[in-house]
Amino acid sequence: MTHRIYNFTAGPCTLPLAVLESARAELLDFQGCGMSVLEISHRSKRFEAVHEETLALAQELLAAPADFQPLLLAGGAHQQFDMIPLNLLADGGSAAYINSGIWAEKALKEAERVGDAREIWTGRDSGFTTLPDALPPLPADCCYLYLTSNETISGVQYRDYPTAAVPLVIDASSDYYTRAIPWERCAIVYGGVQKNLAPAGLALVFVRRDLIKDHPRVPKFLTYAAHAAANSLYNTPPTWQIYMLNKVLHWIKDSGGIAHFEAESINKSGLLYDYIDCSNYYQSDVPPACRSRTNVTFRTPSPELDTRFWQEAERQGFAGLKGHKLLGGIRASLYNAMPKSGVEALIDYMQTFAAKNA
Ligand code: PMP
């Protein structure tokens, strides 16, 4: 039997075993063509079929309306930090950013290089453990409100997305396909795929079609128009990532779709937070109303014990529990491919550790 441990890494991260096995089984000979999917042209009929199906499944599973165009773009989420303001502020106007954590802040800093981007709220003083109670006023000429659905590092997540006078741009990288999207409020929804969907290096971006325009002064490769016109085959795409994304989307569909994974996400994170809150040993810095369901951050009574916790955990078959270097502590990432049994095993380990190190 293959040796597999529980992998709580924040991303790249655990992928469904069934998907890895299926990819392994056909790695050398894809659909009987005598070549690997890694070796075939992105313009071949075989790959185009995978590509088309992936786009269609991505749209169907997240219930994205037809007026949103799905795009598969290399460059991960970082490239979107730039493409979003380059495209949406090309004709002027301003953008409002909610600075809820390291990822929102990175997006803001990029947007500031491009145009009139304003931070309308920051959680920096709280160590990025909170979200705004109410929406602050938006700047004049505001074109979009940018938010990070789930801050992967500090572990804060919107329960409900805000409603604003302007459309939302949502970075859903770390809770993509774990919850529904309020499409009627959105201009762009995007995420890097390396948490819930596929290996790293690709972004899945949904852009409202009326916003897809050529901007002659923006480098063509960085316009949504170029990629939309070529159905995401403008340049040679990361074919392996797209092929794996296709398999994971099938796995999501066969498992019961977003509704199933949303329930799982509530269930798995609920088990862990309930244990943390009852333990008198572990504590979460994040108030319950904005706790992430996909990245659960917590601490033991001291930084030294935090280190001992994740080091010993590694020896016992739990990978990736070390908190992000900026915050320390412990972080357990509970993406779709993490089974409930992994969370239960982690809680067992936490109980034993707390008893031993009280
Ligand atoms: N946004 C969020 C919420 C993230 O968690 C990450 C990566 N961890 C990024 C953006 C950046 O993704 P990438 O490295 O694919 O550019």
XYZ file of C-alpha atoms in Angstrom, residues 17-350:
334
model
C -5.876 10.237 -3.535
C -8.302 9.002 -6.191
C -7.171 11.835 -8.472
C -3.475 11.091 -7.969
C -4.069 7.406 -8.629
C -6.038 8.090 -11.773
C -3.307 10.433 -13.080
C -0.665 7.814 -12.294
C -2.610 5.118 -14.120
C -2.702 7.097 -17.354
C 0.571 9.005 -17.042
C 2.462 7.082 -19.716
C -0.373 6.504 -22.153
C -3.156 9.074 -22.257
C -6.404 7.679 -23.680
C -4.518 5.004 -25.597
C -2.594 7.522 -27.726
C 0.807 6.115 -26.752
C 1.933 9.459 -25.285
C 1.625 11.097 -21.891
C -0.722 14.052 -21.464
C 2.527 15.861 -20.586
C 3.765 15.240 -24.109
C 0.826 16.185 -26.303
C 0.119 19.494 -27.989
C -2.218 21.961 -26.340
C -3.767 22.302 -29.808
C -4.427 18.563 -30.162
C -8.036 17.372 -30.214
C -7.391 15.308 -27.096
C -6.102 18.213 -25.048
C -8.702 20.641 -26.373
C -11.408 18.267 -25.163
C -9.895 18.248 -21.655
C -9.551 22.020 -21.732
C -13.142 22.640 -22.884
C -14.563 20.226 -20.355
C -12.522 21.806 -17.549
C -13.865 25.279 -18.311
C -17.431 23.963 -18.500
C -17.150 21.988 -15.258
C -15.536 24.916 -13.449
C -18.485 27.098 -14.449
C -21.140 24.493 -13.694
C -19.902 23.456 -10.242
C -19.620 27.002 -8.931
C -22.924 27.926 -10.612
C -21.276 30.823 -12.424
C -23.850 32.514 -14.695
C -23.302 32.672 -18.450
C -22.381 36.354 -18.256
C -19.117 35.340 -16.527
C -16.286 34.039 -18.680
C -14.043 31.431 -17.052
C -10.344 31.841 -17.844
C -7.405 29.582 -17.056
C -4.371 31.802 -16.674
C -0.780 31.020 -15.782
C 0.956 33.164 -13.197
C -1.093 32.116 -10.199
C -2.962 34.586 -8.035
C -0.080 37.073 -8.051
C -0.568 37.810 -11.739
C -4.187 38.674 -10.962
C -3.039 41.245 -8.386
C -1.764 43.119 -11.453
C -4.241 42.129 -14.157
C -7.244 43.242 -12.106
C -6.272 46.923 -11.746
C -4.607 46.993 -15.175
C -7.920 46.024 -16.756
C -10.517 47.531 -14.442
C -8.766 50.874 -13.901
C -7.509 51.257 -17.494
C -10.048 53.990 -18.202
C -9.461 55.787 -14.864
C -11.490 55.677 -11.675
C -10.461 54.327 -8.294
C -10.642 51.031 -6.436
C -11.368 50.266 -2.778
C -9.400 47.546 -0.995
C -10.265 45.886 2.314
C -6.893 45.062 3.822
C -7.746 41.950 5.788
C -4.306 40.334 5.735
C -1.055 39.626 3.967
C -2.746 38.599 0.703
C -5.112 41.565 0.499
C -2.196 43.848 1.290
C -0.077 42.388 -1.510
C -2.948 42.906 -3.943
C -3.372 46.492 -2.709
C 0.338 47.303 -3.105
C 0.253 46.043 -6.699
C -2.897 48.010 -7.486
C -1.270 51.161 -6.083
C 1.477 50.777 -8.684
C -1.128 50.721 -11.431
C -3.779 53.247 -10.475
C -5.804 54.958 -7.789
C -6.239 52.126 -5.279
C -7.305 53.026 -1.746
C -7.173 51.040 1.443
C -10.586 51.654 3.026
C -10.076 49.392 6.035
C -7.168 47.536 7.625
C -6.976 44.736 10.178
C -3.249 45.295 10.691
C -3.622 46.611 14.280
C -5.365 43.400 15.329
C -2.648 41.261 13.721
C -5.136 40.599 10.907
C -7.480 38.612 13.113
C -10.651 40.589 12.334
C -12.822 41.771 9.453
C -14.804 45.018 9.142
C -18.150 45.107 11.010
C -19.564 47.556 8.508
C -18.395 48.712 5.126
C -16.498 52.065 5.298
C -17.376 54.730 2.712
C -16.065 54.077 -0.788
C -13.912 56.647 -2.637
C -15.355 58.790 -5.397
C -15.340 57.160 -8.853
C -14.910 53.757 -7.252
C -14.995 50.965 -9.862
C -14.714 47.910 -7.617
C -14.397 46.732 -4.031
C -11.603 44.210 -3.566
C -11.617 41.599 -0.837
C -9.879 38.362 0.079
C -12.509 35.778 0.855
C -10.211 33.834 3.155
C -6.855 35.022 4.481
C -4.734 31.890 4.329
C -2.052 33.097 6.751
C -3.962 34.532 9.723
C -7.071 32.394 9.139
C -9.902 34.917 8.794
C -12.812 34.383 6.437
C -15.966 36.284 5.539
C -19.089 34.440 6.606
C -21.161 36.693 4.350
C -19.693 38.772 1.595
C -20.402 42.491 1.841
C -22.939 44.221 -0.356
C -21.584 47.436 -1.839
C -22.628 50.117 -4.287
C -19.935 48.801 -6.647
C -19.199 45.225 -7.787
C -16.879 42.993 -5.794
C -13.572 41.523 -6.891
C -12.951 38.440 -4.778
C -9.696 36.577 -4.230
C -11.093 33.154 -3.330
C -7.747 31.314 -3.546
C -7.972 29.469 -0.254
C -11.697 28.762 -0.014
C -12.449 28.223 -3.713
C -15.052 25.493 -4.297
C -15.791 25.215 -0.573
C -18.690 27.711 -0.676
C -21.145 29.441 -2.972
C -20.362 32.776 -4.665
C -22.843 35.714 -4.753
C -22.411 36.223 -8.491
C -24.928 39.066 -8.758
C -22.588 41.205 -6.603
C -19.355 40.332 -8.433
C -17.176 41.699 -11.228
C -14.314 39.189 -10.933
C -13.880 36.064 -8.832
C -10.526 34.348 -8.973
C -8.119 32.089 -7.184
C -4.847 30.282 -7.482
C -5.749 26.611 -7.864
C -3.119 25.140 -5.544
C -5.308 24.715 -2.474
C -8.545 23.053 -3.423
C -8.207 22.354 -7.091
C -4.897 21.408 -8.690
C -1.104 21.698 -8.616
C 0.293 25.257 -8.381
C 0.888 27.801 -11.123
C -2.563 28.394 -12.543
C -5.361 30.829 -11.712
C -9.019 30.133 -12.421
C -10.580 33.528 -13.090
C -14.225 34.396 -13.744
C -14.639 37.807 -15.364
C -18.002 39.451 -16.041
C -18.138 39.547 -19.807
C -19.034 43.235 -20.144
C -15.741 44.080 -18.399
C -13.632 42.231 -20.964
C -12.280 44.934 -23.271
C -9.088 45.549 -25.131
C -6.972 48.276 -23.546
C -4.419 49.445 -26.122
C -2.019 50.778 -23.498
C -1.998 47.592 -21.406
C 0.437 44.860 -22.565
C -1.730 42.489 -24.557
C -0.813 39.415 -22.543
C -2.118 41.150 -19.417
C -5.536 41.936 -20.876
C -8.461 39.640 -20.189
C -9.560 40.341 -23.756
C -6.577 38.507 -25.279
C -7.161 35.377 -23.216
C -10.930 35.459 -23.575
C -10.719 35.768 -27.371
C -8.446 32.707 -27.466
C -10.526 30.732 -24.954
C -7.515 30.614 -22.580
C -5.258 29.181 -25.285
C -3.608 32.485 -26.206
C -0.215 31.081 -25.289
C 0.836 27.531 -24.399
C -1.043 26.939 -21.160
C 0.093 24.863 -18.153
C -1.434 21.698 -19.590
C -0.620 19.443 -16.630
C -2.363 21.796 -14.192
C -5.424 21.972 -16.435
C -5.522 18.188 -16.791
C -5.292 17.763 -12.994
C -7.878 20.488 -12.426
C -10.201 18.548 -14.707
C -9.794 15.450 -12.548
C -10.341 17.324 -9.281
C -13.470 19.004 -10.658
C -14.846 15.584 -11.601
C -14.026 14.387 -8.089
C -15.862 17.400 -6.593
C -18.875 16.713 -8.789
C -18.950 12.995 -8.031
C -18.633 13.695 -4.293
C -21.729 15.911 -4.245
C -20.570 19.308 -5.495
C -20.102 22.563 -3.599
C -23.021 21.931 -1.231
C -21.321 18.752 -0.037
C -17.948 20.410 0.461
C -19.451 23.447 2.179
C -21.110 21.132 4.709
C -17.831 19.221 5.113
C -15.912 22.437 5.614
C -18.320 23.571 8.362
C -18.214 20.149 9.956
C -14.424 19.609 9.907
C -13.503 23.120 11.079
C -16.294 22.992 13.687
C -14.794 19.859 15.221
C -11.394 21.496 15.498
C -12.573 24.880 16.822
C -14.874 23.183 19.348
C -11.954 21.195 20.647
C -9.684 24.297 20.778
C -12.331 26.315 22.652
C -12.942 23.557 25.227
C -9.333 22.597 25.728
C -7.967 25.219 28.181
C -4.643 24.570 26.465
C -4.937 25.723 22.873
C -6.274 29.084 21.826
C -7.351 30.781 18.635
C -6.549 34.500 18.133
C -9.493 34.880 15.759
C -12.974 35.720 17.070
C -15.580 33.069 16.148
C -17.472 35.329 13.718
C -14.561 35.457 11.269
C -12.723 32.212 11.802
C -11.556 30.492 8.657
C -13.008 27.108 7.860
C -10.089 26.209 5.625
C -7.082 27.541 7.571
C -7.450 27.022 11.304
C -4.781 28.954 13.227
C -4.120 28.375 16.921
C -1.471 28.440 19.632
C -0.279 26.361 22.556
C 0.629 28.195 25.810
C 4.082 29.270 24.464
C 6.060 29.689 21.222
C 8.463 26.962 22.415
C 5.580 24.531 22.822
C 4.215 25.563 19.401
C 7.505 24.445 17.854
C 7.532 21.222 19.843
C 3.927 20.639 18.750
C 4.523 20.699 15.011
C 7.911 19.013 15.191
C 6.500 16.066 17.126
C 3.437 16.050 14.866
C 5.712 15.578 11.853
C 7.250 12.523 13.444
C 3.766 11.129 13.948
C 2.602 11.573 10.367
C 1.008 15.059 10.315
C 2.702 17.375 7.802
C 2.529 21.134 7.392
C 1.230 22.274 10.800
C 3.888 24.946 11.352
C 2.270 28.397 11.363
C 3.312 30.939 8.719
C 6.694 32.506 9.469
C 5.146 35.967 9.913
C 2.754 34.861 12.675
C 4.223 31.740 14.262
C 1.825 29.419 16.067
C 0.152 26.493 14.353
C -1.998 26.283 11.249
C -4.047 23.351 10.039
C -5.309 23.726 6.481
C -8.520 21.801 5.929
C -9.076 21.896 2.201
C -11.584 19.721 0.366
C -9.167 16.799 0.022
C -8.548 16.602 3.790
C -10.886 13.898 5.107
C -12.725 14.208 8.411
C -10.609 11.293 9.666
C -7.545 13.557 9.331
C -9.121 16.176 11.592
C -10.142 13.519 14.113
C -6.615 12.102 14.137
C -5.216 15.618 14.625
C -7.522 16.224 17.594
C -6.370 12.931 19.150
C -2.781 14.061 18.743
C -3.615 17.480 20.256
